[in-house]
Amino acid sequence: MLINERLVLLNSKAKNREELIRELALLAYKDGKISDIEDYIKAVLKREAEYSTAVGFGVAIPHGKSDSVIDPFLAFAKSEDIDWDAPDQNPVDIVFLIGVPEKDAGSLHLKILANLSRKLMKEDFRNSLRNIKTSAELLDFLNKSELGF
Amino acid sequence: MKILAVTACPTGIAHTYMAAEALEEAAKKRGYDIKVETRGSVGVENELTDAEIREADAIILACDTAVPMERFEGKKLLNVSVSEAIKNADELIDRSLNANIYKPNVKNQENISSSEPNKKEPTGIYKHLMNGVSYMIPFVVAGGIAIAISFLFGYDSASNEGSLAAYLMGIGGGTGAFGLMIPVLAGYIAYSIADRPGLAPGMIGGMVATQINAGFLGGLVAGFLAGYIVLAIKKYIKLPKNLQGIMPVLIIPVLGSLSTGLLLFYVIGTPVAAINNGMNNFLMSMSGTNAIILGAILGLMMAVDMGGPINKAAYAFGTATLTAAVGTGSEIMAAVMAAGMAPPLGIALATILFKNKFTKAEIEAGKACWVLGASFITEGAIPFAAADPIRVIPSLMVGSAITGALSMAFKATLAVPHGGIFVFFAVENLVGYIISIVVGTVVTALLLGVFKKNIAELAAQSK
């Protein structure tokens, strides 16, 4: 499983993008997905610096490939509006944080992340995410979405 | 309307696919056909075929990394960033239909460049050959020069373990640059045919060609074999969509390499070994015949496949006569070395005399050929022979045959197995020897001038 209920944050109060990335990375760290949290965050922020991972429609998918990632993971947060330097200028309130081991390019979980990226372009999918109330509901929804995990 | 697109982003994790989805949705809304090639970290998926490109009304490139472009020559092409496709997919669809026609930038095509500005891109087999050759040239030059420098310390000082000469040989020789030469040739021929998935099967095929002593001609076979096998795999093996991710990482590399490699071992390997054996026996039976004819035959053999089974038989025959003639030099060894020096030297001369018959990269490589030829590194001629075998190899053979025959006629002898001008101290009748090499060099160069076509003509013809 890429995601579990310990990797879900439904009411983040983070004020900016780094704070939110840190909150989610901490969840992943506590869940044993990352060995060195600072190293991982550095990889994610470096990626953000290239260009924003906000994709518009209030969604961002920060991600980093790093040796500190033990297991590939997906963490989810719903937050208050955060400025994420989005291409459409909209603030972000839905965030998927993705962690992939550096040496692990080309395997199945990347395929899943590709599927997730495609789904995020659909309005229905985003609306459903915004209406989700509990982590169980989220996991159930993601399972039903045929992302392949 | 039929629209094609390519999406690619630096990490290849998310935006590649989001852009693909956005473009697909946008096209669907208008009722247009669309296919999107995604170049993410799972490899190339949904690759566009030549037929699809031919039929397409427009191409959208939403890429933040470099992608193969030549295939889009002559199509309407819109080039934007990934984020723009995610943001404005609708608008891009419309803009692409009014986009400018894509013309490859001639400056970026170093490997097939010429002095004429409006030259058309060569296509087909010639293009694939040139791609392989252009990637191989640096390996030949770097390896050849490293070996030549090693000879400066004495023709056999590379056998002193731990010496600089040995290290130079390690860098340049068969376990270094020269070992990579054939795999790179084969790999980039396959790359040219089948794109990135062709590279691994091609290089592995090239390595197998080296193992079975098939020389650079074997490498050419390996490259084309691998390229077309990968194309066939992509065309005929269809996996369900959720498994498509394993095509580039598992199916193509494994199946492509195994089929290329096994075909080489089973189909090519047997005749190659038979040729080598046959040639060895043939040369043995020649002992005692007219020395000048033998010299000419050895010359033909040295130049025909440069490192392949025939060349190896001739060289082995030469070194065997050395062992037989302990202490004194061997006429046959002398003829073999002279005949092996003439091809690169002849090419070097030809690149000066007939500049319009060689690409820029070849003219540059021609300069290195002086050093390689002088050092009896026949491999210097391989890129030229590989690029245009039908015209180049016969020219080299005739030149080398004349050199071999003359060397025998002058009764020049050589007491060591290699080294080129660095071992001229071990040559008896050096004046006659040098004359043989010079005459063969000039003949080779003139024949190349007669046979080789002008580069521009060749490119136009292969259209």
Short mmCIF file of C-alpha atoms in Angstrom, two decimals, chain B residues 16-319:
data_model
loop_
_atom_site.label_atom_id
_atom_site.label_comp_id
_atom_site.label_asym_id
_atom_site.label_seq_id
_atom_site.Cartn_x
_atom_site.Cartn_y
_atom_site.Cartn_z
CA THR B 16 4.07 14.26 -17.76
CA TYR B 17 0.85 12.37 -17.16
CA MET B 18 -1.24 15.34 -16.07
CA ALA B 19 -0.33 17.14 -19.25
CA ALA B 20 -1.18 14.02 -21.27
CA GLU B 21 -4.57 13.78 -19.56
CA ALA B 22 -5.29 17.46 -20.07
CA LEU B 23 -4.49 17.26 -23.78
CA GLU B 24 -6.55 14.11 -24.22
CA GLU B 25 -9.54 15.71 -22.50
CA ALA B 26 -9.23 18.88 -24.51
CA ALA B 27 -9.07 17.01 -27.80
CA LYS B 28 -11.99 14.81 -26.84
CA LYS B 29 -14.11 17.88 -26.12
CA ARG B 30 -13.60 18.98 -29.71
CA GLY B 31 -14.14 15.51 -31.09
CA TYR B 32 -10.57 15.29 -32.38
CA ASP B 33 -8.46 12.13 -32.39
CA ILE B 34 -5.45 12.37 -30.17
CA LYS B 35 -2.59 10.17 -29.08
CA VAL B 36 -0.12 11.29 -26.44
CA GLU B 37 3.32 9.80 -26.07
CA THR B 38 4.40 10.05 -22.42
CA ARG B 39 8.09 10.12 -21.61
CA GLY B 40 8.15 9.72 -17.85
CA SER B 41 10.17 7.72 -15.42
CA VAL B 42 8.39 4.53 -16.52
CA GLY B 43 9.95 5.04 -19.92
CA VAL B 44 8.34 5.91 -23.20
CA GLU B 45 4.73 4.82 -23.37
CA ASN B 46 2.23 5.09 -26.16
CA GLU B 47 5.06 5.83 -28.55
CA LEU B 48 4.06 7.58 -31.76
CA THR B 49 4.65 5.52 -34.88
CA ASP B 50 5.92 6.85 -38.18
CA ALA B 51 2.57 6.08 -39.77
CA GLU B 52 0.68 8.05 -37.13
CA ILE B 53 3.04 10.98 -37.53
CA ARG B 54 2.50 10.91 -41.29
CA GLU B 55 -1.27 11.09 -40.85
CA ALA B 56 -1.32 13.65 -38.07
CA ASP B 57 -2.64 17.15 -38.66
CA ALA B 58 -0.52 18.68 -35.92
CA ILE B 59 1.96 17.79 -33.20
CA ILE B 60 2.10 19.27 -29.71
CA LEU B 61 5.29 18.94 -27.73
CA ALA B 62 4.72 19.70 -24.05
CA CYS B 63 8.20 18.89 -22.83
CA ASP B 64 10.67 20.31 -20.38
CA THR B 65 13.32 17.80 -21.41
CA ALA B 66 14.82 16.98 -24.78
CA VAL B 67 12.91 14.45 -26.86
CA PRO B 68 13.66 12.96 -30.30
CA MET B 69 12.55 15.54 -32.84
CA GLU B 70 13.72 14.38 -36.27
CA ARG B 71 10.62 12.29 -36.72
CA PHE B 72 8.45 15.43 -36.84
CA GLU B 73 10.14 16.98 -39.83
CA GLY B 74 7.61 18.62 -42.12
CA LYS B 75 4.72 18.55 -39.59
CA LYS B 76 2.95 21.42 -37.89
CA LEU B 77 4.63 21.51 -34.53
CA LEU B 78 3.81 23.47 -31.40
CA ASN B 79 6.50 23.44 -28.72
CA VAL B 80 5.41 24.46 -25.20
CA SER B 81 6.22 23.73 -21.58
CA VAL B 82 4.53 20.96 -19.61
CA SER B 83 2.83 23.43 -17.30
CA GLU B 84 1.32 25.23 -20.27
CA ALA B 85 -0.33 22.01 -21.42
CA ILE B 86 -1.79 21.44 -17.96
CA LYS B 87 -3.02 25.01 -17.79
CA ASN B 88 -4.19 25.74 -21.34
CA ALA B 89 -4.72 22.43 -23.08
CA ASP B 90 -7.79 23.70 -24.97
CA GLU B 91 -5.96 26.64 -26.40
CA LEU B 92 -2.94 24.50 -27.38
CA ILE B 93 -5.10 22.24 -29.51
CA ASP B 94 -6.23 25.22 -31.57
CA ARG B 95 -2.80 26.79 -31.72
CA SER B 96 -1.20 23.54 -32.88
CA LEU B 97 -3.38 23.47 -36.00
CA ASN B 98 -1.92 26.81 -37.02
CA ALA B 99 1.62 26.07 -35.90
CA ASN B 100 4.68 26.44 -38.08
CA ILE B 101 6.05 23.50 -40.02
CA TYR B 102 8.97 21.94 -38.16
CA LYS B 103 12.35 21.88 -39.88
CA PRO B 104 15.21 20.24 -38.05
CA ASN B 105 17.96 22.71 -37.31
CA VAL B 106 20.82 21.66 -39.57
CA LYS B 107 23.36 22.96 -37.07
CA ASN B 108 22.18 20.45 -34.52
CA GLN B 109 22.85 17.57 -36.86
CA GLU B 110 26.64 17.51 -36.55
CA ASN B 111 26.86 13.87 -37.50
CA ILE B 112 25.58 14.35 -40.99
CA SER B 113 26.51 17.94 -41.55
CA SER B 114 28.03 19.25 -44.73
CA SER B 115 28.97 22.59 -46.11
CA GLU B 116 25.70 22.96 -48.01
CA PRO B 117 23.10 24.83 -45.98
CA ASN B 118 19.90 23.44 -47.48
CA LYS B 119 20.88 19.83 -47.53
CA LYS B 120 18.09 17.36 -46.86
CA GLU B 121 18.31 15.01 -43.92
CA PRO B 122 19.38 11.57 -44.99
CA THR B 123 16.90 8.89 -44.11
CA GLY B 124 16.66 5.14 -43.86
CA ILE B 125 19.59 2.82 -43.62
CA TYR B 126 22.15 5.51 -44.33
CA LYS B 127 20.81 7.64 -41.48
CA HIS B 128 20.98 4.73 -39.04
CA LEU B 129 24.53 3.90 -40.14
CA MET B 130 25.66 7.48 -39.76
CA ASN B 131 24.11 7.71 -36.32
CA GLY B 132 26.05 4.66 -35.16
CA VAL B 133 29.26 5.82 -36.80
CA SER B 134 29.08 9.32 -35.39
CA TYR B 135 28.80 7.96 -31.85
CA MET B 136 31.61 5.46 -32.51
CA ILE B 137 34.21 7.92 -33.84
CA PRO B 138 35.22 9.41 -30.47
CA PHE B 139 35.82 5.91 -29.11
CA VAL B 140 38.03 5.01 -32.06
CA VAL B 141 40.00 8.25 -31.84
CA ALA B 142 40.42 8.24 -28.04
CA GLY B 143 41.28 4.54 -27.97
CA GLY B 144 43.60 4.70 -30.96
CA ILE B 145 45.56 7.68 -29.68
CA ALA B 146 45.88 6.11 -26.20
CA ILE B 147 47.30 2.96 -27.79
CA ALA B 148 49.62 4.98 -30.01
CA ILE B 149 50.98 6.86 -26.97
CA SER B 150 51.48 3.53 -25.24
CA PHE B 151 53.60 2.42 -28.23
CA LEU B 152 55.83 5.48 -27.68
CA PHE B 153 57.21 3.67 -24.65
CA GLY B 154 58.12 0.70 -26.80
CA TYR B 155 55.85 -1.54 -28.84
CA ASP B 156 55.48 -4.15 -26.08
CA SER B 157 55.90 -2.02 -22.93
CA ALA B 158 52.17 -2.37 -22.34
CA SER B 159 52.92 -5.90 -21.17
CA ASN B 160 54.71 -4.48 -18.08
CA GLU B 161 51.98 -4.60 -15.49
CA GLY B 162 51.48 -1.36 -13.61
CA SER B 163 53.37 0.76 -16.13
CA LEU B 164 51.90 3.87 -17.69
CA ALA B 165 52.05 2.12 -21.06
CA ALA B 166 49.93 -0.71 -19.67
CA TYR B 167 47.38 1.74 -18.29
CA LEU B 168 47.21 3.57 -21.60
CA MET B 169 46.58 0.23 -23.30
CA GLY B 170 43.92 -0.46 -20.68
CA ILE B 171 42.20 2.80 -21.57
CA GLY B 172 42.50 2.44 -25.32
CA GLY B 173 42.65 -1.29 -25.99
CA GLY B 174 40.16 -4.11 -26.22
CA THR B 175 39.14 -3.87 -22.57
CA GLY B 176 38.77 -0.09 -22.85
CA ALA B 177 37.77 2.22 -25.68
CA PHE B 178 38.25 -0.35 -28.45
CA GLY B 179 36.08 -2.82 -26.57
CA LEU B 180 33.27 -0.24 -26.52
CA MET B 181 33.68 0.66 -30.18
CA ILE B 182 31.54 -2.10 -31.73
CA PRO B 183 28.87 -2.07 -28.97
CA VAL B 184 28.50 1.69 -29.37
CA LEU B 185 28.26 1.36 -33.15
CA ALA B 186 25.59 -1.34 -32.88
CA GLY B 187 23.82 0.37 -29.98
CA TYR B 188 23.39 3.69 -31.73
CA ILE B 189 22.35 2.11 -35.01
CA ALA B 190 19.58 0.39 -33.04
CA TYR B 191 18.86 3.65 -31.20
CA SER B 192 18.41 5.39 -34.50
CA ILE B 193 15.96 2.72 -35.67
CA ALA B 194 13.97 2.06 -32.52
CA ASP B 195 14.76 5.04 -30.28
CA ARG B 196 15.78 4.64 -26.65
CA PRO B 197 14.49 1.06 -26.23
CA GLY B 198 16.86 -0.01 -29.03
CA LEU B 199 20.00 1.06 -27.22
CA ALA B 200 20.41 -1.83 -24.76
CA PRO B 201 19.65 -4.67 -27.20
CA GLY B 202 21.89 -2.96 -29.76
CA MET B 203 24.86 -2.52 -27.45
CA ILE B 204 24.51 -6.03 -26.07
CA GLY B 205 24.30 -7.33 -29.63
CA GLY B 206 27.48 -5.42 -30.45
CA MET B 207 29.20 -7.02 -27.49
CA VAL B 208 28.11 -10.45 -28.70
CA ALA B 209 29.41 -9.62 -32.19
CA THR B 210 32.77 -8.88 -30.56
CA GLN B 211 32.67 -12.15 -28.63
CA ILE B 212 32.10 -14.18 -31.76
CA ASN B 213 34.89 -12.22 -33.50
CA ALA B 214 32.51 -10.91 -36.11
CA GLY B 215 34.23 -7.52 -36.18
CA PHE B 216 32.54 -4.28 -37.15
CA LEU B 217 30.55 -5.97 -39.93
CA GLY B 218 29.08 -8.18 -37.21
CA GLY B 219 28.44 -4.98 -35.26
CA LEU B 220 26.47 -3.54 -38.16
CA VAL B 221 24.41 -6.73 -38.35
CA ALA B 222 23.84 -6.61 -34.58
CA GLY B 223 22.72 -2.98 -34.69
CA PHE B 224 20.19 -3.42 -37.47
CA LEU B 225 18.98 -6.71 -36.04
CA ALA B 226 18.41 -5.21 -32.60
CA GLY B 227 16.76 -2.09 -33.98
CA TYR B 228 14.22 -3.92 -36.11
CA ILE B 229 13.58 -6.60 -33.47
CA VAL B 230 12.70 -3.88 -30.96
CA LEU B 231 10.45 -2.21 -33.49
CA ALA B 232 8.72 -5.53 -34.05
CA ILE B 233 8.32 -6.13 -30.33
CA LYS B 234 6.75 -2.71 -29.91
CA LYS B 235 4.42 -3.36 -32.80
CA TYR B 236 3.29 -6.91 -32.15
CA ILE B 237 3.40 -7.39 -28.40
CA LYS B 238 0.38 -5.74 -26.89
CA LEU B 239 -0.06 -5.70 -23.14
CA PRO B 240 -3.14 -4.61 -21.20
CA LYS B 241 -2.94 -0.94 -20.33
CA ASN B 242 -2.11 -1.42 -16.65
CA LEU B 243 0.88 -3.59 -17.56
CA GLN B 244 2.22 -1.33 -20.28
CA GLY B 245 4.67 0.13 -17.82
CA ILE B 246 6.74 -3.04 -17.93
CA MET B 247 7.27 -2.86 -21.71
CA PRO B 248 10.23 -0.46 -21.62
CA VAL B 249 11.75 -1.77 -18.40
CA LEU B 250 11.29 -5.50 -18.80
CA ILE B 251 9.83 -6.87 -22.01
CA ILE B 252 11.82 -4.89 -24.58
CA PRO B 253 15.25 -5.08 -22.93
CA VAL B 254 15.01 -8.77 -22.14
CA LEU B 255 13.26 -10.02 -25.24
CA GLY B 256 15.16 -7.65 -27.53
CA SER B 257 18.59 -8.56 -26.16
CA LEU B 258 17.92 -12.27 -25.99
CA SER B 259 16.62 -12.53 -29.52
CA THR B 260 19.40 -10.33 -30.94
CA GLY B 261 22.10 -12.13 -28.97
CA LEU B 262 20.90 -15.66 -29.68
CA LEU B 263 20.47 -14.95 -33.39
CA LEU B 264 24.04 -13.66 -33.47
CA PHE B 265 25.43 -16.66 -31.62
CA TYR B 266 23.50 -19.29 -33.53
CA VAL B 267 23.09 -17.79 -36.98
CA ILE B 268 26.05 -15.44 -37.39
CA GLY B 269 28.53 -17.13 -35.07
CA THR B 270 28.83 -20.40 -36.97
CA PRO B 271 29.70 -18.97 -40.40
CA VAL B 272 32.06 -16.46 -38.77
CA ALA B 273 33.98 -19.24 -37.04
CA ALA B 274 33.93 -21.25 -40.27
CA ILE B 275 35.33 -18.28 -42.22
CA ASN B 276 38.10 -17.86 -39.68
CA ASN B 277 38.98 -21.56 -39.81
CA GLY B 278 38.73 -21.70 -43.57
CA MET B 279 41.00 -18.69 -43.92
CA ASN B 280 43.56 -20.17 -41.54
CA ASN B 281 43.64 -23.39 -43.56
CA PHE B 282 43.72 -21.48 -46.81
CA LEU B 283 46.77 -19.49 -45.69
CA MET B 284 48.53 -22.64 -44.50
CA SER B 285 48.04 -24.15 -47.95
CA MET B 286 49.47 -20.99 -49.50
CA SER B 287 52.90 -21.41 -47.91
CA GLY B 288 55.43 -21.85 -50.66
CA THR B 289 53.46 -20.09 -53.36
CA ASN B 290 54.61 -16.93 -55.01
CA ALA B 291 55.53 -14.46 -52.26
CA ILE B 292 54.11 -11.43 -54.06
CA ILE B 293 50.73 -13.10 -54.58
CA LEU B 294 50.69 -14.15 -50.94
CA GLY B 295 51.44 -10.54 -49.95
CA ALA B 296 48.54 -9.29 -52.04
CA ILE B 297 46.19 -11.88 -50.54
CA LEU B 298 47.24 -10.96 -47.02
CA GLY B 299 46.66 -7.32 -47.89
CA LEU B 300 43.14 -8.05 -49.13
CA MET B 301 42.45 -10.01 -45.97
CA MET B 302 43.77 -7.33 -43.61
CA ALA B 303 41.50 -4.68 -45.09
CA VAL B 304 38.29 -6.60 -45.78
CA ASP B 305 36.84 -6.73 -42.28
CA MET B 306 39.35 -4.96 -40.02
CA GLY B 307 39.15 -6.97 -36.82
CA GLY B 308 36.70 -9.54 -38.18
CA PRO B 309 37.41 -13.23 -38.82
CA ILE B 310 39.37 -12.73 -42.07
CA ASN B 311 41.59 -9.99 -40.73
CA LYS B 312 42.25 -12.04 -37.61
CA ALA B 313 43.27 -15.07 -39.68
CA ALA B 314 45.75 -12.99 -41.68
CA TYR B 315 47.20 -11.39 -38.58
CA ALA B 316 47.50 -14.73 -36.78
CA PHE B 317 49.24 -16.16 -39.84
CA GLY B 318 51.70 -13.26 -39.69
CA THR B 319 52.53 -13.68 -36.02
#
